[in-house]
Coordinates of C-alpha atoms and ligand atoms in Angstrom, one line a residue:
X13 CA 84.0 95.0 108.3
X14 CA 85.8 94.7 105.0
X15 CA 88.5 92.3 103.9
X16 CA 90.9 92.6 100.9
X17 CA 91.4 89.6 98.7
X18 CA 94.6 89.4 96.6
X19 CA 95.3 86.9 94.0
X20 CA 99.0 86.6 93.7
X21 CA 101.2 86.3 90.7
X22 CA 100.7 89.5 88.7
X23 CA 103.7 91.7 87.8
X24 CA 102.8 95.3 88.6
X25 CA 103.3 97.8 85.7
X26 CA 102.2 101.4 85.1
X27 CA 102.1 104.6 87.1
X28 CA 100.9 105.4 90.5
X29 CA 100.5 108.8 92.2
X30 CA 101.3 109.3 95.9
X31 CA 98.9 111.0 98.2
X32 CA 99.6 113.6 100.9
X33 CA 101.3 112.4 104.1
X34 CA 99.0 111.4 106.9
X35 CA 101.7 112.0 109.5
X36 CA 102.2 115.5 108.2
X37 CA 98.5 116.3 107.9
X38 CA 97.6 115.3 111.5
X39 CA 99.9 117.6 113.4
X40 CA 99.3 120.5 111.0
X41 CA 95.5 120.0 111.6
X42 CA 96.3 120.2 115.4
X43 CA 98.4 123.4 114.8
X44 CA 95.3 125.2 113.5
X45 CA 94.2 125.4 117.2
X46 CA 97.0 127.9 117.8
X47 CA 95.3 130.8 116.1
X48 CA 91.7 131.8 115.5
X49 CA 90.8 132.0 111.8
X50 CA 90.1 130.2 108.6
X51 CA 92.6 127.7 107.1
X52 CA 92.8 125.7 103.9
X53 CA 94.9 122.5 103.8
X54 CA 95.5 121.1 100.4
X55 CA 96.8 117.7 99.2
X56 CA 95.2 116.1 102.3
X57 CA 94.8 112.3 102.0
X58 CA 91.3 111.0 102.3
X59 CA 91.8 108.7 105.3
X60 CA 90.1 107.6 108.5
X61 CA 92.8 109.1 110.7
X62 CA 92.3 112.5 109.0
X63 CA 88.6 112.3 109.6
X64 CA 89.2 111.4 113.2
X65 CA 91.4 114.5 113.7
X66 CA 88.7 116.5 111.9
X67 CA 86.2 115.2 114.4
X68 CA 88.6 116.1 117.2
X69 CA 88.8 119.7 116.0
X70 CA 85.0 119.8 115.7
X71 CA 84.6 118.6 119.4
X72 CA 87.0 121.4 120.3
X73 CA 84.7 124.0 118.6
X74 CA 86.2 124.3 115.1
X75 CA 84.2 124.2 111.8
X76 CA 85.7 121.5 109.6
X77 CA 84.8 120.7 106.1
X78 CA 86.4 117.9 104.1
X79 CA 86.5 118.4 100.4
X80 CA 88.0 116.0 97.8
X81 CA 91.6 116.5 98.8
X82 CA 91.4 119.6 100.8
X83 CA 90.1 120.6 104.2
X84 CA 88.9 123.9 105.4
X85 CA 89.1 124.6 109.1
X86 CA 87.6 127.5 111.0
X87 CA 88.9 127.8 114.5
X88 CA 87.2 131.1 115.3
X89 CA 84.9 129.5 117.8
X90 CA 87.4 127.1 119.4
X91 CA 87.0 127.4 123.2
X92 CA 86.9 123.8 124.4
X93 CA 89.9 122.5 126.2
X94 CA 89.3 118.8 126.4
X95 CA 90.3 116.0 124.0
X96 CA 88.0 113.2 125.0
X97 CA 88.9 109.5 125.5
X98 CA 86.4 108.4 122.8
X99 CA 88.5 110.1 120.1
X100 CA 92.0 109.8 121.5
X101 CA 91.6 106.0 121.9
X102 CA 90.9 105.8 118.2
X103 CA 94.2 107.5 117.3
X104 CA 97.3 108.0 119.3
X105 CA 98.3 111.0 117.2
X106 CA 95.5 112.9 119.0
X107 CA 98.1 113.7 121.7
X108 CA 99.4 116.4 119.4
X109 CA 96.5 118.7 120.4
X110 CA 98.0 118.9 123.9
X111 CA 100.6 121.6 123.1
X112 CA 98.3 123.8 121.0
X113 CA 95.4 123.8 123.4
X114 CA 97.7 124.5 126.4
X115 CA 99.6 127.3 124.7
X116 CA 96.4 128.9 123.5
X117 CA 94.2 128.6 126.6
X118 CA 96.6 128.0 129.5
X119 CA 94.8 124.7 130.3
X120 CA 94.3 121.5 128.5
X121 CA 92.7 118.1 129.3
X122 CA 93.8 115.4 126.9
X123 CA 92.9 111.7 127.5
X124 CA 95.9 109.4 127.8
X125 CA 96.0 107.3 124.6
X126 CA 96.2 103.9 126.2
X127 CA 97.5 100.8 124.6
X128 CA 98.5 100.1 121.1
X129 CA 98.4 96.9 119.0
X130 CA 102.1 96.7 119.1
X131 CA 103.5 97.3 122.6
X132 CA 103.6 100.3 124.9
X133 CA 103.9 103.7 123.3
X134 CA 104.4 106.1 126.2
X135 CA 103.7 109.8 126.2
X136 CA 106.1 110.8 128.9
X137 CA 108.2 113.0 126.6
X138 CA 105.2 115.0 125.7
X139 CA 104.3 115.6 129.3
X140 CA 107.9 116.4 130.4
X141 CA 108.2 118.9 127.5
X142 CA 105.1 120.8 128.7
X143 CA 106.5 120.7 132.3
X144 CA 109.8 122.1 131.1
X145 CA 107.9 124.9 129.5
X146 CA 106.4 125.7 132.9
X147 CA 103.1 123.8 132.9
X148 CA 101.9 122.0 135.9
X149 CA 100.8 118.6 134.8
X150 CA 98.7 116.0 136.7
X151 CA 97.0 112.8 135.7
X152 CA 93.4 112.7 136.6
X153 CA 90.9 110.0 135.8
X154 CA 92.8 108.9 132.7
X155 CA 93.4 112.4 131.5
X156 CA 96.5 114.5 131.3
X157 CA 95.6 117.9 132.9
X158 CA 98.1 120.6 132.0
X159 CA 97.9 124.2 133.3
X160 CA 100.0 127.3 133.1
X161 CA 99.8 131.1 133.2
X162 CA 101.8 131.5 130.0
X163 CA 104.4 128.9 128.8
X164 CA 108.0 130.1 129.2
X165 CA 110.8 129.3 126.8
X166 CA 113.3 126.7 128.1
X167 CA 115.7 124.0 126.9
X168 CA 114.0 120.7 126.2
X169 CA 116.1 117.6 125.8
X170 CA 114.7 114.4 124.6
X171 CA 116.4 111.1 125.6
X172 CA 115.6 109.7 122.1
X173 CA 114.2 111.7 119.2
X174 CA 110.4 111.5 119.3
X175 CA 108.4 112.8 116.3
X176 CA 105.2 113.5 118.2
X177 CA 106.9 115.1 121.2
X178 CA 109.1 117.3 119.0
X179 CA 105.9 118.5 117.2
X180 CA 104.0 119.1 120.5
X181 CA 107.0 121.0 121.9
X182 CA 107.4 123.1 118.8
X183 CA 103.7 124.1 118.7
X184 CA 103.6 124.9 122.4
X185 CA 106.9 126.9 122.3
X186 CA 105.7 129.0 119.4
X187 CA 103.4 130.9 121.7
X188 CA 105.6 130.7 124.8
X189 CA 107.4 133.7 126.3
X190 CA 111.1 133.7 125.3
X191 CA 113.3 131.2 123.5
X192 CA 113.0 127.4 123.5
X193 CA 115.7 125.1 122.3
X194 CA 114.7 121.5 121.6
X195 CA 117.8 119.2 121.8
X196 CA 117.9 115.8 120.3
X197 CA 114.9 116.8 118.2
X198 CA 113.4 114.4 115.6
X199 CA 114.5 115.3 112.1
X200 CA 111.7 113.6 110.1
X201 CA 110.4 115.5 107.0
X202 CA 107.0 115.9 108.8
X203 CA 108.8 118.0 111.4
X204 CA 110.0 120.3 108.7
X205 CA 106.5 120.4 107.2
X206 CA 105.0 121.5 110.5
X207 CA 107.7 124.0 111.2
X208 CA 107.1 125.5 107.7
X209 CA 103.4 125.8 108.4
X210 CA 104.0 127.4 111.8
X211 CA 106.4 129.9 110.2
X212 CA 103.7 130.8 107.7
X213 CA 101.4 131.4 110.8
X214 CA 104.0 133.8 112.1
X215 CA 106.1 131.5 114.3
X216 CA 109.8 132.0 114.6
X217 CA 111.5 128.7 114.2
X218 CA 115.0 127.7 113.0
X219 CA 116.9 124.5 112.9
X220 CA 114.1 122.1 111.9
X221 CA 115.7 119.2 110.0
X222 CA 118.6 119.2 112.4
X223 CA 118.6 117.8 116.0
X224 CA 118.5 121.3 117.5
X225 CA 115.4 123.4 116.9
X226 CA 115.2 126.9 118.2
X227 CA 111.9 128.7 118.7
X228 CA 111.5 132.3 119.6
X229 CA 108.0 132.6 121.1
X230 CA 105.6 135.2 119.7
X231 CA 102.5 136.7 121.3
X232 CA 100.1 135.8 118.5
X233 CA 99.9 133.5 115.5
X234 CA 97.6 133.9 112.4
X235 CA 95.7 131.5 110.2
X236 CA 97.4 130.3 107.0
X237 CA 97.0 127.9 104.1
X238 CA 99.3 124.9 103.4
X239 CA 100.0 122.1 101.0
X240 CA 100.7 118.8 102.7
X241 CA 103.9 117.0 101.6
X242 CA 103.7 113.6 99.9
X243 CA 103.6 110.5 102.0
X244 CA 107.0 108.9 102.0
X245 CA 105.7 105.7 103.6
X246 CA 103.1 105.2 100.9
X247 CA 105.8 105.9 98.3
X248 CA 108.0 103.3 100.0
X249 CA 105.2 100.8 100.1
X250 CA 104.6 101.1 96.4
X251 CA 108.4 100.8 95.8
X252 CA 108.3 97.5 97.6
X253 CA 105.1 96.5 95.6
X254 CA 107.1 97.0 92.4
X255 CA 110.1 95.2 93.7
X256 CA 108.3 92.2 95.2
X257 CA 106.4 91.5 92.0
X258 CA 109.5 92.0 89.7
X259 CA 107.4 94.8 88.2
X260 CA 108.1 98.1 86.5
X261 CA 106.3 101.0 88.2
X262 CA 106.6 104.8 87.8
X263 CA 105.8 106.5 91.2
X264 CA 104.9 110.1 90.8
X265 CA 104.0 112.9 93.2
X266 CA 106.6 111.8 95.7
X267 CA 109.7 113.4 97.3
X268 CA 112.6 111.1 96.4
X269 CA 114.8 113.0 98.8
X270 CA 112.5 111.9 101.7
X271 CA 113.0 108.2 100.7
X272 CA 116.8 107.8 100.5
X273 CA 117.1 105.1 103.1
X274 CA 114.4 102.9 101.5
X275 CA 115.7 103.6 98.0
X276 CA 119.2 102.6 99.1
X277 CA 118.1 99.3 100.7
X278 CA 115.9 98.4 97.7
X279 CA 118.8 99.0 95.3
X280 CA 120.8 96.5 97.5
X281 CA 118.1 93.9 96.9
X282 CA 118.7 94.3 93.2
X283 CA 115.9 96.6 92.3
X284 CA 116.7 99.1 89.6
X285 CA 115.6 102.6 90.7
X286 CA 116.0 105.7 88.5
X287 CA 114.6 109.2 88.7
X288 CA 112.2 110.0 85.8
X289 CA 110.4 113.2 85.2
X290 CA 110.2 114.2 88.8
X291 CA 109.1 110.6 89.8
X292 CA 110.8 107.4 90.5
X293 CA 110.9 104.3 88.3
X294 CA 111.3 101.1 90.2
X295 CA 112.0 97.9 88.3
X296 CA 112.0 94.8 90.5
X297 CA 114.7 92.2 90.5
X298 CA 113.7 88.7 89.3
X299 CA 114.7 87.4 92.7
X300 CA 115.5 89.9 95.4
X301 CA 118.8 89.5 97.3
X302 CA 118.4 89.2 101.1
X303 CA 119.5 92.5 102.8
X304 CA 119.8 93.3 106.5
X305 CA 117.9 96.3 107.7
X306 CA 118.0 98.2 111.0
X307 CA 115.4 100.9 111.6
X308 CA 116.5 104.2 112.9
X309 CA 115.2 107.8 113.3
X310 CA 115.2 109.8 110.1
X311 CA 117.2 109.8 107.9
X312 CA 117.6 106.2 108.8
X313 CA 115.4 103.4 107.6
X314 CA 111.8 104.1 108.9
X315 CA 110.2 101.7 111.3
X316 CA 107.0 102.4 109.4
X317 CA 108.6 100.5 106.4
X318 CA 109.9 97.6 108.5
X319 CA 106.9 95.2 108.0
X320 CA 106.7 95.9 104.2
X321 CA 110.4 95.3 103.8
X322 CA 110.1 92.0 105.8
X323 CA 107.4 90.9 103.3
X324 CA 110.0 91.4 100.5
X325 CA 112.7 89.6 102.4
X326 CA 110.3 86.6 102.9
X327 CA 110.8 85.8 99.2
X328 CA 114.4 86.9 98.9
X329 CA 117.4 84.6 98.1
X330 CA 119.0 83.9 101.5
X331 CA 118.8 85.3 105.1
X332 CA 118.0 88.8 106.2
X333 CA 118.2 90.2 109.7
X334 CA 115.7 92.9 110.4
X335 CA 116.2 94.9 113.6
X336 CA 113.7 97.5 114.8
X337 CA 115.5 99.9 117.1
X338 CA 112.5 102.3 117.5
X339 CA 109.9 99.8 118.9
X340 CA 110.8 96.7 120.9
X341 CA 108.0 94.5 119.6
X342 CA 106.6 95.7 116.3
X343 CA 106.4 92.3 114.8
X344 CA 102.7 91.5 114.9
X345 CA 102.8 90.8 111.2
X346 CA 105.3 87.9 111.6
X347 CA 102.8 85.2 112.6
X348 CA 100.5 86.2 109.7
X349 CA 103.4 86.3 107.2
X350 CA 104.3 82.8 108.5
X351 CA 100.7 81.7 107.6
X352 CA 101.6 82.5 104.1
X353 CA 104.7 80.3 104.3
X354 CA 107.4 82.8 105.3
X355 CA 110.2 81.5 107.5
X356 CA 110.9 84.1 110.2
X357 CA 112.2 83.8 113.7
X358 CA 111.9 86.7 116.2
X359 CA 114.1 87.3 119.2
X360 CA 113.0 90.4 121.0
X361 CA 113.4 93.3 118.4
X362 CA 115.2 91.2 115.8
X363 CA 113.6 89.2 113.0
X364 CA 115.6 86.7 111.1
X365 CA 114.0 86.0 107.7
X366 CA 115.0 83.0 105.6
X367 CA 113.8 83.7 102.1
X368 CA 111.6 81.1 100.5
X369 CA 110.9 80.5 96.7
X370 CA 107.2 81.1 97.0
X371 CA 104.5 82.0 99.4
X372 CA 101.0 80.4 99.4
X373 CA 97.8 82.4 99.8
X374 CA 95.9 82.0 103.1
X375 CA 93.5 83.8 105.4
X376 CA 95.4 86.3 107.5
X377 CA 94.5 89.1 109.8
X378 CA 95.7 92.7 109.7
X379 CA 96.9 93.7 113.2
X380 CA 97.9 97.3 112.5
X381 CA 98.4 99.7 109.7
X382 CA 101.8 98.8 108.4
X383 CA 101.3 95.1 109.1
X384 CA 98.2 95.3 106.8
X385 CA 100.3 96.7 104.0
X386 CA 102.9 94.0 104.5
X387 CA 100.3 91.3 104.2
X388 CA 98.8 92.8 101.0
X389 CA 102.4 93.0 99.5
X390 CA 103.0 89.3 100.4
X391 CA 99.6 88.4 98.9
X392 CA 100.8 90.0 95.6
X393 CA 103.3 87.2 95.2
X394 CA 101.6 84.3 97.1
X395 CA 100.1 81.5 95.0
X396 CA 96.3 81.6 95.0
X397 CA 94.2 83.9 97.1
X398 CA 95.2 85.8 100.3
X399 CA 92.3 87.1 102.3
X400 CA 93.4 90.0 104.6
X401 CA 90.7 90.7 107.1
X402 CA 90.3 93.6 109.5
X403 CA 91.4 96.0 106.8
X404 CA 90.0 99.0 108.7
X405 CA 93.6 99.4 109.8
X406 CA 94.7 100.1 106.2
X407 CA 92.0 102.7 105.7
X408 CA 93.6 104.7 108.5
X409 CA 96.8 105.3 106.5
X410 CA 96.5 104.3 102.8
X411 CA 94.2 106.1 100.5
X412 CA 92.5 103.6 98.2
X413 CA 95.4 101.1 98.2
X414 CA 93.4 98.4 96.5
X415 CA 92.4 100.8 93.7
X416 CA 95.9 102.0 93.2
X417 CA 97.3 98.4 93.1
X418 CA 94.5 97.3 90.7
X419 CA 95.4 100.1 88.4
X420 CA 98.9 98.7 88.3
X421 CA 97.6 95.3 87.3
X422 CA 97.1 93.5 90.6
X423 CA 94.2 91.2 91.0
X424 CA 92.8 92.7 94.2
X425 CA 89.3 93.4 95.5
X426 CA 87.5 94.5 98.7
X427 CA 84.6 92.5 100.1
X428 CA 82.3 92.8 103.1
X429 CA 83.2 90.1 105.6
Ligands
UD1_33 C1 105.4 108.8 114.8 C2 104.6 108.3 113.6 C3 104.6 106.8 113.5 C4 106.1 106.3 113.5 C5 106.9 106.9 114.7 C6 108.3 106.5 114.6 C7 102.9 110.1 113.4 C8 101.5 110.4 113.6 N1 103.3 108.8 113.8 O1 104.8 108.3 115.9 O2 104.0 106.4 112.3 O3 106.0 104.9 113.6 O4 106.8 108.3 114.6 O5 108.9 107.0 113.4 O6 103.7 110.9 113.0 N2 108.7 107.6 123.1 C9 108.8 107.6 124.5 N3 108.0 108.5 125.2 C10 107.2 109.4 124.5 C11 107.2 109.4 123.1 C12 107.9 108.5 122.4 O7 109.5 106.8 125.1 O8 106.6 110.2 125.2 C13 109.5 106.6 122.3 C14 108.6 105.6 121.6 O9 108.2 104.5 122.4 C15 109.6 105.2 120.5 C16 110.4 106.5 120.2 O10 110.2 107.3 121.3 O11 110.4 104.2 120.9 C17 109.9 107.2 119.0 O12 108.5 107.4 119.0 P1 107.9 108.7 118.4 O13 108.8 109.3 117.4 O14 107.4 109.5 119.5 O15 106.6 108.1 117.6 P2 105.2 108.9 117.4 O16 105.5 110.3 117.2 O17 104.2 108.4 118.3

């Protein structure tokens, strides 16, 4: 296993390019199961999660080739209907093959994802959406077993907007008979990206980007090519890296319009953020102001940026209240940040962060993807060395983060543990 070692105290300067979005690539890869044929996906990030989804498609019978930043997928021979436990347990997003397999074959067996490092993450919305579209769903030996003749369009209402369930419902409904309306749908940019891809495959979808998506089912879809949108969470993480080090970084290849909430909050901390040549220049404040943050579904502040923002608030000038309304206990990074000297109290889904003047490097453990990023960010400003172990989490979602940070001037390296 690898660890990342950061020596704090360097101001980040220079230019960094953002990779394609993991959370857009994964459902789009799953969507290739909806139609036989050859696909090319471009601007795909080189990440463990992407390879896991590639492996899943192979197990389902597809030919998958990973190139530098593109993937070719051939689903001509896809006949398998089972997403096995061994792969689903590695990556919760595997659940998004449920809708496509069911819609295509009339039967799907997908392992239940099981636990997560930070609290229960149920899949009941996914199951209910398939039932609403007419599938009979049972749970057998740890597997979701869904069956139908042909899915039938219906109105699906989500209690809270779920990204994954909206995606699953959209994919399944694309091949259903008749019209489906998804109410209280998620509005994340990744939903729009998937809807755009499905449209290029021949699907008839309107309303993506709003909370009401309408899908007129078609009899057949066709293979298509696609360019994956930039990763707004990676962009946000580099914005915080610039801010926390009081640096001056030009972030290119990103969609600034997908990052409005994070940009707004960082400006409140005193960061200077300006658009420059299609990118974003972020100049960090000398000492960040403490700013309260509440996570919310898009276009609100993303839960996937909560840990990184907390790292910044750990060295801010007074007290910040950070509330996560999406997940009840996504605070596994708190005890580790405290090992670096942060002063944080957690009461249920609320973290109260009293900024300190400086953090001090220590050995810490990455507990999940975004927590790992937060610890590296904190390490950038901690005195001495911070050793972040179990960094396999970071390889699931950040492409070459240590290389990109080193190019900006950070003293950071990867070592075998
Ligand atoms: C996606 C993202 C993840 C991000 C999350 C919230 C991907 C691959 N992952 O995850 O990085 O943190 O959105 O922005 O895109 N819920 C239920 N029942 C369900 C499904 C969800 O109760 O069946 C709840 C969840 O517990 C959570 C909320 O709905 O409280 C939103 O979760 P959801 O949007 O579904 O997250 P994911 O799609 O799993």
